[in-house]
Each structure stands twice: as C-alpha cells, then as structure tokens.
Amino acid sequence: MSVLAIVSLKNGQPTKGGLEAASYAAAYAQAQGVEAVALVAGPMQSDGGLGATGIVRVLHCATELSDSSQWARLADAASKECGASGVVLTHDHTGRAIGPRLAVRLQAGMVSGVTELPNAGAVRKNVFSGKAMADVEVSSNTVVYSVTPNAFGVRDGGGTAEVSAFSAEVGEARERVTGFDPASADGQTPLPEADLVVSAGRGLKGPENWGIVEDLAKALGATTACSRPVSDIGWRPHHEHVGQTGITIRPNLYIAAGISGAIQHLAGVNQSKVIVVINTDPEAPFFKAADYGIVGDAFEVLPRLTAAVKALDA
Amino acid sequence: MKILVCISQAPDTTSRIAFTDGGKTFDSTGVQYIVNPYDEWYALVRGIELKEAHGGTVTTITVGGAVCDPVIRKALAIGADDAVRVDAEPTDAMQTAELIASYAKNQAFDLILCGKETIDHNGSLVPAMVAEMLDWPFIALATHLEVEGIEASLKRESAGGTEHVKVNLPLVLSASKGMAEQRIPNMRGIMSARSKPLNVEQGEAAAMSSVRQFSLPPEKGACKIIPADQAEELIRLLREEAKAI
Ligand SMILES: Cc1cc2nc3c(=O)[nH]c(=O)nc-3n(C[C@H](O)[C@H](O)[C@H](O)COP(=O)(O)OP(=O)(O)OC[C@H]3O[C@@H](n4cnc5c(N)ncnc54)[C@H](O)[C@@H]3O)c2cc1C
Ligand SMILES: Nc1ncnc2c1ncn2[C@@H]1O[C@H](COP(=O)(O)O)[C@@H](O)[C@H]1O
C-alpha cells in the first residue's frame, strides 16, 4: 500500500506545487503507516529534492508529457504498480486536468482543493469561494486529492528517495503545444503560488499609476494582482484578477491598495495569512477583513512602504 | 458545429453563506440563484459566438431539479437553441459528469464547453471527468478558442503564463476569464426563450463523495490601524510581529 504524489516539473525541478503535493502525500502516508511514492515525467536531476519532503520512492518516466489523457494513463499505471490507496496532486492546471481523469480511471472519489490532512475519514476544502469550508467524505476505497497551493507547505526532512525508471503504455498525444507567453517578463512567482502579493484597485485611477504598485512588489519580491474592474477595463492583464470570478489565492501576505473590499473580491483573498489594506476611506469594507490598515492615499503610502522595505534590507 | 454547454446554477455572488441542520445543509433562505458565472460569461457566450460564425447549434445541459429552470431559461435568452435538464439531484462531480457524459455519448457533439468551476462547490472536476468518460481530449482553464475545420486552437492558463495548444475535435474544455465577454439578454431573447425546447431527461448515476459538515471560517480579529504618516511602522510590524516578510 502507498500514497502516490503526482509531481510536475519545471526546468528539471519539481514545481513548488509539486513539492507541496509530495509533502502532503508523505504526511498522509505516514499517518496511515504506508509508503509515500512520487511520479514524475521528464528530465530530472537525482531525486529532485523529493526525498526531503518524505517521499521514499520516485517513479521516473523519462518522457515529458503535457497531454492530460496520457498523464492519467501513466498515473493510473503507477498507482497500480505501487498499490496506491490515495493519489495527491496540486490544485492547479494539472490537478484540474489530470486528477479528475485519473479519478474516473481508478473509480475513485476525488476531492479538489483540500487544505488539511484527512481527519476521522473526512477531508477539508474551501467552498463558496472561500466563504466556507466543507469536510468531505469519500466512499470509494481509493481517493484522489488535489491540494490548494500554499495551504499545506513544503516539508523539509532531509531524506533522499530511491529513483527508478518507470514507463507505461500512454497512447498518443492529442494536444499539440505550439507556444507559450510568460505572464511576466521579470520572472515573478505565478499568482497562485506566490507568498507575497501586492494588489491594487480602481483607487489607483489609471494604468499609468501602476509603477508605485510594481515598485513595492519588486522591493518585497512579491507578485502583483488587481481587482476585477481593473482587469475588465484593461488596466491590467486578466491573469492578475483575483476574487470569486478570478484567481483564488492564499499568500502569507496580501497588500491591497485602493480596493474597496467587495464580497466577491474578499472571497478570493480572505484566506491570506496577513492582510494589509490601504484606503483613503476609513469606512471601506476591506478594513473589516484586514489585520493591518492604513487610512491614507495610496499615492503617498505605497512609495513610503517601498522606501521602508528597501531600508530594511540595506 | 454541434455544441453542448454545461450550465449549473449557483447562489448569487453577494449571498450570505449560512448553514442549517447543524452545519449539514446550505441555508438557501432568501438566496437568489444565478447561472454559474464561468458557464454563462465564458462557456455559453463563446459557444454562441462560434455558432454565429460557423453555423450549427448550441444546446445546454444541466443536471438538477426543476428549481434550475429559471437559470436554464436565462441561458436560452442569451442565445442557446435548446436545453436539456437531467432530472437528478447533483450530489458530486462523478455522478454529475456521468449523467452529462451518458447524454452526450450518442449525440455527435463537436464541442463540450464547461465553466472553470462552480462558485459554490469550487470543484473544477466535472469537465475533465466528462472528457475521460468520453475518452476525448480536455483543455483546462481555456482563455481563448478558435475552430477551423476539425482543428481547435486554444490558449490556456498554465504555470507562469499562457500556453498555446492545438487539438482536433471533439473536445471538452473548461472556460476561464478572457474566453468571451458577458452578454446581457435582450427583450427578443427573453421572449423567444419561453418557447425554446427544454427537454427533461431521466438519469441515474452513483456519487462517490458527500459533505459531512460545513463550517464558516473564524472571524478576523480587530484590524490594527497605522497612521499614514508612520507608514514605515507597518513594515516593521510585518517583519517583527506578523513575520510575513
Ligand atoms: C458576479 C460578480 C462577480 C465579481 N467577481 C469579482 C472578483 O472576482 N474580483 C473582484 O475584485 N471583484 C469582483 N466583482 C466586482 C466587485 O463587486 C467590486 O465591484 C470590485 O471588487 C470593486 O473593485 P475596486 O475595489 O477596485 O473598486 P471600487 O469599489 O471603486 O473601490 C475603489 C477603492 O479605492 C479607494 N480609493 C480611492 N482613491 C484612493 C487613493 N488615492 N488611495 C487609496 N484608496 C483609494 C476608494 O475609497 C475605494 O474603496 C464581481 C462582481 C459581480 C457582480
Ligand atoms: N449540475 C451541473 N449541471 C451541468 N453542468 C455542471 C453541473 N455541475 C457542474 N457543471 C459544469 O462543470 C463545471 C465545473 O463544475 P465543478 O466541477 O462542480 O466545479 C461548471 O462550470 C459547469 O460547466
């Protein structure tokens, strides 16, 4: 018996989400007294640091796959090979495309976006876009879980995992990837994985004013985000839109400047560990959801914060 | 082109979320239901645009009871040609997907368009399950779709950017922001929706998961206000007190 983590690679290394899935799988396996195994596909150096998360064995498929149907077949074969009673993925595009396909193949119940380890036969996830939580029970013998980014963290126990070559009949690729546009030229952490996020709303008045937002983000090493109207009117790209109908995030720190804190916005960000709100209006609803607040003009406050961050590291 | 759009209903985004029955049941008292935004704004509208450009039909499918009929009529008012409702209480993704897949199986659809997720369950599960059940390709989080003959060109959200991908029809996708612009139904649409076919089908499938208990997140403590002229103090607090930076 085992728990199998499906780990995606980027530039030959597990992604942060992949390491989180591995950490979750290792902790879940440990709780049940079974082995933690990881499956990777594509070139990877030694164990890719997966042993440190508590993974004991890595099944390494040398061929890179991007097709969800091929991945599901590979993961199906891997879970049979290691007798998996649970399969863990990240709740990103892989967890959304591969996980449900695999669940169908394994005839396993799947719970997506889990935030904690299973407890007394149920596993917790966010529902109603972060406005509530649900403890979900699965009735099948095998379960598939996808873990919410930044919810569980990466374990670092210092072990190494045994790597063995693995392959399976995965059929033909049907998707042909023809191009890639990076979200940002300067290598910001993708929003769902970011620990630190600086976000701004209509209070910034226009796209030409975003320099002060980007400066603070840069000083902190944070990723930039925005409210929905800001991306709707084209001040910022769609992939920065957070909230109920955008991306749901749970960074360590979320700084919101010139955002009123509408219920649909809060839904996507209220799981952030620390929330800072900067708004000229002391009555802005966002202050009710904040840990720290500054009642003031973003045009004055943001540059001061940037300077203070730079002074901190000087 | 024969297009199927999966439409679910969801509580309005401003709904107060509460539970009854000791946290076992969603309290729908006073809750207004809407078409799940991802299904309406992106999947349905793109389906209608493709039909307008290439000809064909747009059928919607909903798994749910008669309570869903108003949101189905809304989808018809926006421009779908006809609708199917599989008369079963949606319990989990596996069951819902199986009901959709068994309806779609013998209908020769070219495209099945779904939303990225429902804003109540936040599953993001049904679309890929439908694809696997039909053994079709699946594109998650699609932000762009063009069809040329049997080839679809898409963009999708992926790690750190947008991936361009081509795939042959038939195809299932889940639609995300960018795919289309919201359409407000006009008077003619609303009038004609009343007479468009809404066919009710029977179906049965097994669920594999269920919610044992709902709960609400803990209340936030009071917000600490820092005077604007001492903004630097915030950075000190974030490092020393909150340990966030
Ligand atoms: C179905 C539906 C789904 C939605 N989904 C989302 C979603 O996913 N995400 C989302 O964000 N919204 C969403 N919305 C929109 C949401 O209801 C709000 O309209 C939106 O979040 C408001 O954006 P905002 O805070 O940037 O702008 P506003 O509400 O206009 O607020 C601007 C704020 O800036 C402050 N301000 C002005 N000048 C300054 C200054 N110089 N310095 C500091 N502060 C200043 C003002 O006091 C105000 O509080 C959705 C709405 C609907 C109906
Ligand atoms: N009951 C349902 N009836 C029809 N389509 C559904 C239903 N539930 C989910 N879907 C579709 O599947 C998508 C993802 O739903 P979910 O997996 O529940 O997050 C939705 O955006 C819909 O397009």
XYZ file of C-alpha atoms and ligand atoms in Angstrom:
635
model
C 0.000 0.000 0.000
C 1.105 3.531 -0.631
C 0.144 7.127 -1.273
C 1.213 8.425 -4.676
C 2.051 12.082 -5.381
C 1.870 13.320 -8.975
C 4.628 15.917 -9.208
C 5.062 18.294 -12.128
C 8.485 19.505 -13.154
C 9.706 22.810 -14.483
C 13.281 23.147 -15.795
C 14.115 19.707 -14.417
C 12.945 20.532 -10.888
C 9.669 19.844 -9.085
C 7.429 22.925 -9.013
C 6.545 24.430 -5.659
C 3.061 22.952 -6.036
C 4.653 19.589 -6.828
C 6.708 19.741 -3.627
C 3.560 20.626 -1.693
C 1.734 17.635 -3.173
C 4.715 15.425 -2.258
C 4.777 16.821 1.299
C 1.063 16.221 1.691
C 1.345 12.691 0.293
C 4.240 11.929 2.656
C 2.366 13.172 5.714
C -0.783 11.326 4.670
C 1.188 8.116 4.050
C 2.913 8.438 7.407
C -0.425 8.825 9.193
C -1.538 5.538 7.650
C 1.803 3.771 8.048
C 2.239 3.229 4.291
C 4.902 4.189 1.782
C 4.995 7.602 0.053
C 5.786 7.395 -3.664
C 6.087 10.173 -6.259
C 5.575 10.060 -10.022
C 7.427 12.485 -12.301
C 7.751 12.724 -16.082
C 10.564 14.447 -17.954
C 14.232 15.092 -17.249
C 15.087 15.460 -13.535
C 18.350 15.505 -11.546
C 18.662 12.709 -8.902
C 15.542 12.735 -6.661
C 14.745 16.395 -7.333
C 14.609 17.074 -3.588
C 11.527 14.864 -3.220
C 13.221 12.678 -0.585
C 13.429 15.713 1.684
C 9.641 16.015 1.673
C 9.319 12.442 2.977
C 8.898 10.637 -0.358
C 10.622 7.238 -0.206
C 10.472 6.158 -3.829
C 10.270 8.087 -7.098
C 8.857 6.556 -10.262
C 10.595 8.443 -13.034
C 9.190 8.452 -16.559
C 11.872 9.834 -18.868
C 9.448 11.271 -21.438
C 7.875 14.660 -20.851
C 4.058 14.648 -21.121
C 1.694 17.561 -21.444
C -1.406 15.673 -22.542
C -3.864 15.133 -19.670
C -5.056 11.838 -21.091
C -1.521 10.459 -21.329
C -0.753 11.679 -17.839
C -3.878 9.998 -16.491
C -2.836 6.715 -18.091
C 0.685 6.989 -16.702
C -0.623 7.826 -13.222
C -3.155 5.004 -13.448
C -0.356 2.510 -14.203
C 1.838 3.995 -11.451
C -0.878 3.797 -8.832
C -1.464 0.141 -9.728
C 2.274 -0.571 -9.603
C 2.625 0.836 -6.088
C -0.792 -0.213 -4.794
C -1.893 3.374 -4.088
C -4.857 3.871 -1.794
C -4.526 7.622 -2.279
C -3.250 9.868 -5.059
C -2.289 13.500 -4.409
C -1.911 16.316 -6.961
C -1.728 20.115 -6.824
C -4.945 22.048 -7.332
C -3.569 23.921 -10.348
C -3.994 23.226 -14.037
C -2.528 19.744 -13.524
C -4.858 18.877 -10.669
C -7.752 20.169 -12.737
C -6.890 18.273 -15.907
C -5.182 15.072 -14.747
C -6.778 14.456 -11.335
C -10.410 14.094 -12.438
C -9.414 11.910 -15.412
C -7.435 9.674 -13.091
C -10.325 9.515 -10.614
C -12.556 8.186 -13.397
C -9.972 5.584 -14.399
C -9.481 4.451 -10.796
C -13.194 4.725 -9.999
C -12.084 6.831 -7.035
C -13.859 9.715 -5.366
C -11.944 12.952 -5.796
C -11.816 15.987 -3.513
C -10.197 19.056 -5.053
C -8.520 21.956 -3.295
C -8.027 20.263 0.075
C -6.370 22.444 2.705
C -5.646 19.966 5.523
C -4.831 16.307 6.037
C -7.832 13.972 6.291
C -9.189 13.711 9.786
C -11.547 10.985 11.022
C -12.420 9.944 7.486
C -13.171 13.401 6.086
C -11.004 15.955 4.351
C -11.400 19.726 4.499
C -11.667 22.027 1.498
C -12.847 25.560 0.846
C -16.253 26.027 -0.707
C -18.355 29.038 -1.697
C -15.146 30.635 -2.983
C -13.523 30.734 0.424
C -16.623 31.926 2.292
C -16.982 28.498 3.974
C -15.278 25.153 4.456
C -16.606 21.633 3.888
C -15.446 18.346 5.385
C -15.909 15.815 2.586
C -16.157 12.037 2.882
C -15.242 9.711 0.054
C -16.969 6.348 -0.184
C -14.590 4.574 -2.586
C -11.545 2.598 -1.387
C -9.152 4.747 -3.380
C -9.183 8.534 -3.046
C -7.749 11.331 -5.199
C -6.980 14.673 -3.527
C -5.654 17.889 -5.029
C -4.007 20.261 -2.564
C -4.657 24.026 -2.560
C -1.408 25.895 -3.282
C 0.168 27.491 -0.180
C -2.195 25.661 2.192
C -0.011 22.813 3.358
C 3.541 23.994 2.790
C 6.688 22.091 1.843
C 8.194 19.684 4.380
C 11.954 19.515 4.592
C 13.113 16.457 6.478
C 16.410 15.954 4.667
C 15.977 12.393 3.342
C 16.678 11.075 -0.138
C 14.370 8.958 -2.263
C 15.207 5.930 -4.369
C 14.580 6.712 -8.051
C 13.528 4.014 -10.503
C 12.708 4.280 -14.187
C 9.015 3.903 -14.949
C 7.058 3.741 -18.160
C 3.617 2.666 -19.287
C 1.508 2.493 -22.431
C 0.016 6.008 -22.531
C -1.452 6.179 -26.038
C -0.995 9.037 -28.464
C -0.743 12.713 -27.537
C -3.761 14.630 -28.776
C -2.737 18.073 -27.577
C -0.049 19.888 -29.560
C 1.550 22.737 -27.627
C 2.518 25.441 -30.118
C 3.620 28.376 -27.980
C 3.958 29.981 -24.569
C 3.572 33.571 -23.370
C 5.126 34.105 -19.937
C 2.852 36.026 -17.559
C 5.611 38.449 -16.724
C 8.967 39.118 -18.253
C 10.738 39.617 -14.943
C 10.092 36.136 -13.547
C 7.501 36.936 -10.836
C 6.228 33.881 -8.972
C 2.883 32.839 -10.519
C 0.000 34.318 -8.524
C -1.476 31.068 -7.135
C 1.925 30.080 -5.703
C 3.059 33.497 -4.515
C 3.871 34.013 -0.813
C 3.657 37.782 -1.084
C 1.121 39.669 -3.178
C 0.688 43.405 -3.757
C -2.681 44.212 -5.281
C -4.409 47.379 -6.354
C -7.849 48.504 -7.449
C -9.737 51.329 -9.039
C -8.399 53.696 -6.375
C -5.178 53.850 -8.411
C -7.116 55.875 -11.040
C -5.340 54.590 -14.157
C -2.843 52.103 -15.576
C -0.164 54.785 -15.806
C -0.046 54.851 -11.994
C 0.869 51.188 -11.515
C 4.572 51.960 -11.185
C 4.191 52.552 -7.433
C 2.462 49.152 -7.083
C 5.163 47.384 -9.085
C 7.918 49.153 -7.137
C 6.620 47.858 -3.814
C 6.109 44.380 -5.272
C 9.639 44.399 -6.611
C 11.144 45.557 -3.316
C 9.306 42.766 -1.492
C 9.814 40.103 -4.160
C 6.022 39.946 -4.405
C 3.635 39.195 -7.277
C 1.185 41.847 -8.478
C -2.592 41.354 -8.580
C -5.670 43.514 -9.118
C -9.422 43.772 -8.610
C -11.833 42.708 -11.317
C -12.866 46.109 -12.730
C -9.188 46.940 -13.196
C -8.665 43.910 -15.441
C -12.076 44.330 -17.118
C -11.224 47.850 -18.296
C -7.830 46.614 -19.455
C -5.623 48.498 -16.990
C -4.036 45.177 -16.048
C -3.971 41.691 -17.650
C -6.730 39.162 -16.850
C -4.380 36.771 -15.110
C -3.889 39.327 -12.319
C -7.595 39.390 -11.446
C -8.214 37.873 -8.021
C -11.566 37.146 -6.414
C -14.591 34.964 -6.746
C -14.513 35.066 -10.536
C -10.748 35.356 -10.836
C -7.917 33.557 -9.112
C -8.245 32.417 -5.515
C -5.045 32.924 -3.569
C -3.768 32.331 -0.031
C -0.386 34.016 0.268
C 1.378 34.790 3.538
C 0.866 38.481 2.897
C -1.744 40.281 0.796
C -1.406 44.064 0.480
C -4.449 45.748 -1.078
C -4.268 49.405 -2.102
C -7.282 51.304 -3.427
C -9.556 48.253 -3.311
C -12.894 48.661 -1.534
C -13.220 45.045 -0.395
C -16.402 43.924 -2.149
C -17.645 40.495 -1.122
C -16.594 38.970 -4.467
C -13.086 40.332 -4.071
C -12.762 39.153 -0.469
C -13.868 35.663 -1.457
C -10.688 35.176 -3.448
C -8.226 36.583 -0.918
C -9.621 36.157 2.599
C -7.563 33.012 3.200
C -4.372 35.068 3.078
C -2.494 34.770 6.365
C -1.890 38.506 6.810
C -3.966 41.170 5.056
C -2.919 44.825 4.796
C -5.370 47.399 3.471
C -4.528 50.901 2.275
C -7.563 53.029 1.524
C -8.499 56.700 1.795
C -11.947 55.767 3.091
C -11.937 54.613 6.733
C -15.349 53.010 6.084
C -14.079 50.787 3.253
C -15.398 47.277 3.975
C -11.957 45.784 3.387
C -10.739 47.038 6.791
C -13.076 44.515 8.453
C -11.145 41.684 6.824
C -7.702 43.205 7.403
C -5.015 42.576 10.006
C -3.271 45.901 9.417
C -4.689 49.023 7.868
C -3.556 52.454 6.785
C -6.213 55.077 6.181
C -4.452 57.137 3.578
C -3.671 57.933 -0.022
C -2.039 55.049 -1.878
C -0.059 57.549 -3.940
C 1.721 58.668 -0.772
C 1.678 55.463 1.263
C 2.976 52.977 -1.339
C 6.242 54.853 -2.082
C 6.876 55.217 1.684
C 6.394 51.488 2.153
C 8.748 50.760 -0.748
C 11.402 53.005 0.772
C 10.926 51.338 4.180
C 11.328 47.863 2.671
C 14.489 48.927 0.890
C 15.827 50.443 4.127
C 15.113 47.170 5.929
C 17.332 45.187 3.630
C 20.046 47.835 3.303
C -20.900 22.730 -35.391
C -22.840 20.944 -32.687
C -22.034 22.460 -29.302
C -23.026 21.389 -25.794
C -22.642 23.872 -22.934
C -22.760 22.625 -19.329
C -24.726 25.057 -17.217
C -25.065 24.878 -13.459
C -26.881 27.193 -11.095
C -25.101 28.894 -8.237
C -26.033 31.217 -5.396
C -25.675 34.889 -6.313
C -22.162 36.147 -5.512
C -23.484 38.508 -2.839
C -25.347 35.748 -0.960
C -24.808 35.458 2.750
C -23.432 31.963 3.284
C -25.071 30.113 6.192
C -25.918 26.524 7.049
C -28.778 24.769 8.790
C -29.277 21.301 10.147
C -26.189 21.523 12.376
C -23.955 22.584 9.503
C -25.086 19.821 7.176
C -27.188 21.778 4.701
C -26.710 25.076 2.855
C -29.323 27.571 4.005
C -30.963 28.739 0.792
C -33.469 31.018 2.541
C -33.572 34.291 0.630
C -30.791 33.175 -1.722
C -31.066 34.307 -5.312
C -29.783 31.775 -7.851
C -27.848 32.754 -10.959
C -26.205 30.941 -13.852
C -22.743 29.976 -12.610
C -20.676 32.956 -13.882
C -17.988 30.900 -15.639
C -20.667 28.920 -17.500
C -22.619 31.999 -18.542
C -19.984 34.649 -19.240
C -17.397 32.458 -20.893
C -18.552 28.966 -21.962
C -22.038 29.864 -23.184
C -21.137 33.132 -24.881
C -18.181 31.592 -26.722
C -20.420 28.720 -27.826
C -22.954 31.176 -29.224
C -20.234 33.215 -30.969
C -18.887 30.072 -32.663
C -22.365 29.134 -33.793
C -22.852 32.635 -35.195
C -19.549 32.383 -37.064
C -19.710 28.790 -38.321
C -23.370 27.777 -38.111
C -24.660 24.879 -36.028
C -26.473 24.610 -32.729
C -25.904 25.338 -29.059
C -27.590 23.012 -26.589
C -27.266 23.493 -22.844
C -27.296 20.684 -20.330
C -27.977 20.981 -16.631
C -28.081 18.262 -14.010
C -30.645 19.328 -11.433
C -34.267 19.584 -10.414
C -36.982 21.873 -11.762
C -35.590 24.631 -9.497
C -32.925 25.091 -12.185
C -35.426 26.025 -14.908
C -35.134 29.824 -14.415
C -31.360 29.799 -14.947
C -31.784 27.478 -17.929
C -34.277 29.965 -19.451
C -31.678 32.692 -18.897
C -29.176 30.670 -20.932
C -31.780 30.264 -23.682
C -32.453 34.010 -23.567
C -28.754 34.705 -24.076
C -28.900 32.628 -27.245
C -28.774 28.852 -26.754
C -31.111 26.963 -29.117
C -32.421 24.320 -26.779
C -31.805 22.877 -23.351
C -31.673 19.540 -21.638
C -32.193 19.069 -17.938
C -31.233 15.725 -16.452
C -33.686 15.462 -13.620
C -31.442 14.320 -10.764
C -30.156 16.000 -7.625
C -26.463 16.748 -8.336
C -24.593 15.107 -5.458
C -20.979 15.013 -6.514
C -18.794 15.548 -9.562
C -18.541 11.883 -10.526
C -22.309 11.489 -10.643
C -22.894 14.793 -12.468
C -20.160 14.009 -15.010
C -21.557 10.564 -15.678
C -25.033 11.941 -16.341
C -23.619 14.536 -18.751
C -21.330 12.024 -20.472
C -24.064 9.450 -20.952
C -26.315 12.084 -22.502
C -23.536 13.342 -24.784
C -22.266 9.922 -25.802
C -24.504 9.283 -28.797
C -25.201 12.847 -29.878
C -22.151 13.606 -32.046
C -21.251 16.900 -30.367
C -18.112 18.597 -31.658
C -17.509 20.617 -28.535
C -18.499 20.433 -24.884
C -17.922 23.755 -23.145
C -17.910 23.948 -19.342
C -17.053 26.647 -16.834
C -13.798 26.584 -14.889
C -15.635 25.722 -11.690
C -18.906 26.180 -9.868
C -18.684 29.035 -7.379
C -20.396 27.011 -4.649
C -18.569 23.641 -4.737
C -15.387 25.037 -6.313
C -14.729 21.575 -7.666
C -13.163 22.071 -11.103
C -13.831 18.365 -11.510
C -16.833 17.774 -13.763
C -15.285 18.898 -17.098
C -12.209 16.614 -17.070
C -14.322 13.729 -15.779
C -16.699 14.127 -18.718
C -13.685 14.133 -21.071
C -12.290 10.939 -19.586
C -15.656 9.195 -19.670
C -15.984 10.025 -23.376
C -12.242 9.458 -23.993
C -11.974 12.939 -25.557
C -9.158 15.471 -25.235
C -9.596 18.063 -22.493
C -8.248 21.586 -22.149
C -8.410 23.072 -18.632
C -8.665 26.812 -17.947
C -9.052 27.810 -21.586
C -8.947 31.564 -22.202
C -9.261 31.503 -25.995
C -10.831 29.187 -28.571
C -10.932 29.286 -32.367
C -12.163 26.467 -34.576
C -11.028 25.858 -38.151
C -12.453 22.697 -39.745
C -11.760 19.907 -37.277
C -8.905 21.732 -35.581
C -9.316 23.854 -32.460
C -6.682 26.426 -31.462
C -6.737 27.342 -27.819
C -4.900 29.263 -25.154
C -4.894 28.030 -21.596
C -3.623 29.243 -18.244
C -0.605 27.226 -17.219
C 2.302 27.567 -14.775
C 3.601 31.119 -15.065
C 1.893 32.049 -18.288
C -0.356 31.184 -21.184
C 0.145 28.092 -23.306
C -0.994 27.868 -26.947
C -2.321 24.471 -27.913
C -3.958 22.824 -30.907
C -6.199 19.797 -30.729
C -8.665 18.058 -33.018
C -12.391 17.972 -32.295
C -14.300 16.605 -30.496
C -13.096 18.329 -27.380
C -14.125 19.186 -23.829
C -12.864 22.393 -22.220
C -13.288 24.401 -19.046
C -13.532 28.117 -19.734
C -11.798 30.838 -17.767
C -11.736 34.622 -17.981
C -10.747 36.032 -21.370
C -12.704 33.465 -23.411
C -15.596 35.868 -24.144
C -17.399 38.955 -22.900
C -20.595 38.765 -20.856
C -23.802 39.210 -22.914
C -26.927 40.780 -21.483
C -30.046 39.111 -22.953
C -32.262 41.499 -24.918
C -36.066 41.598 -24.913
C -36.361 39.431 -28.013
C -34.062 36.845 -26.476
C -36.107 36.769 -23.294
C -39.393 36.417 -25.233
C -38.102 33.664 -27.515
C -36.550 31.751 -24.601
C -40.042 30.951 -23.354
C -40.835 28.858 -26.403
C -37.468 27.184 -26.917
C -37.387 23.472 -26.047
C -36.326 22.499 -22.523
C -36.262 18.717 -22.553
C -36.254 16.831 -19.296
C -34.402 13.522 -19.289
C -34.179 10.895 -16.605
C -30.855 9.547 -15.474
C -29.158 7.809 -12.632
C -25.536 7.553 -11.558
C -23.658 6.889 -8.338
C -21.905 9.540 -6.268
C -18.588 8.816 -4.552
C -18.301 11.699 -2.137
C -20.521 13.717 0.154
C -20.186 16.636 2.535
C -20.242 15.564 6.175
C -20.080 19.042 7.641
C -19.892 22.677 6.566
C -18.310 25.373 8.697
C -17.550 29.066 8.474
C -14.030 30.489 8.702
C -13.055 32.015 12.047
C -13.758 35.744 12.411
C -10.784 38.036 11.881
C -9.508 39.873 14.971
C -9.561 43.670 15.008
C -7.607 45.485 12.321
C -4.550 47.353 13.646
C -4.575 50.859 12.163
C -1.238 52.510 11.487
C -1.232 56.294 10.898
C -0.446 57.181 7.282
C 2.473 59.394 8.279
C 4.090 56.416 10.030
C 3.794 54.002 7.137
C 7.319 52.695 7.879
C 5.962 51.278 11.137
C 3.816 48.879 9.090
C 6.899 47.342 7.510
C 8.477 46.859 10.947
C 5.298 45.172 12.217
C 5.088 42.944 9.149
C 8.612 41.741 9.804
C 8.741 41.573 13.595
C 5.159 40.936 14.687
C 3.452 39.175 11.769
C 6.687 37.619 10.469
C 5.230 37.917 6.987
C 8.232 39.457 5.213
C -20.914 38.281 -10.217
C -19.803 39.195 -9.792
C -18.528 38.678 -9.628
C -17.464 39.507 -9.230
N -16.218 38.974 -9.075
C -15.204 39.779 -8.649
C -13.897 39.258 -8.440
O -13.633 38.072 -8.672
N -12.919 40.100 -8.011
C -13.136 41.431 -7.758
O -12.202 42.135 -7.369
N -14.374 41.948 -7.963
C -15.394 41.163 -8.400
N -16.616 41.717 -8.612
C -16.754 43.200 -8.537
C -16.928 43.699 -7.107
O -18.302 43.647 -6.774
C -16.439 45.149 -6.991
O -17.150 45.941 -7.909
C -14.950 45.330 -7.239
O -14.182 44.409 -6.467
C -14.524 46.737 -6.904
O -13.198 46.963 -7.339
P -12.311 48.075 -6.623
O -12.280 47.827 -5.167
O -11.012 48.108 -7.352
O -13.050 49.433 -6.985
P -14.009 50.346 -6.119
O -15.102 49.602 -5.481
O -14.339 51.503 -6.982
O -13.079 50.829 -4.931
C -12.008 51.698 -5.050
C -11.489 51.961 -3.646
O -10.337 52.767 -3.702
C -10.371 53.719 -2.656
N -9.529 54.836 -3.080
C -9.806 55.826 -3.961
N -8.740 56.619 -4.123
C -7.756 56.136 -3.332
C -6.427 56.522 -3.074
N -5.870 57.575 -3.666
N -5.713 55.782 -2.197
C -6.245 54.690 -1.590
N -7.508 54.286 -1.804
C -8.246 54.982 -2.673
C -11.827 54.057 -2.500
O -12.083 54.550 -1.180
C -12.489 52.708 -2.751
O -12.645 51.987 -1.543
C -17.693 40.895 -9.009
C -18.982 41.402 -9.163
C -20.024 40.578 -9.551
C -21.388 41.161 -9.700
N -25.129 20.181 -12.105
C -24.475 20.525 -13.225
N -25.118 20.540 -14.426
C -24.460 20.893 -15.561
N -23.183 21.251 -15.591
C -22.486 21.247 -14.445
C -23.092 20.887 -13.201
N -22.153 20.976 -12.240
C -21.009 21.391 -12.853
N -21.206 21.552 -14.178
C -20.228 22.043 -15.179
O -18.918 21.724 -14.757
C -18.190 22.932 -14.471
C -17.277 22.713 -13.277
O -18.057 22.358 -12.160
P -17.426 21.798 -10.802
O -16.586 20.637 -11.177
O -18.603 21.445 -9.968
O -16.626 22.930 -10.213
C -19.241 24.003 -14.282
O -18.702 25.281 -14.534
C -20.295 23.562 -15.286
O -19.955 23.950 -16.605
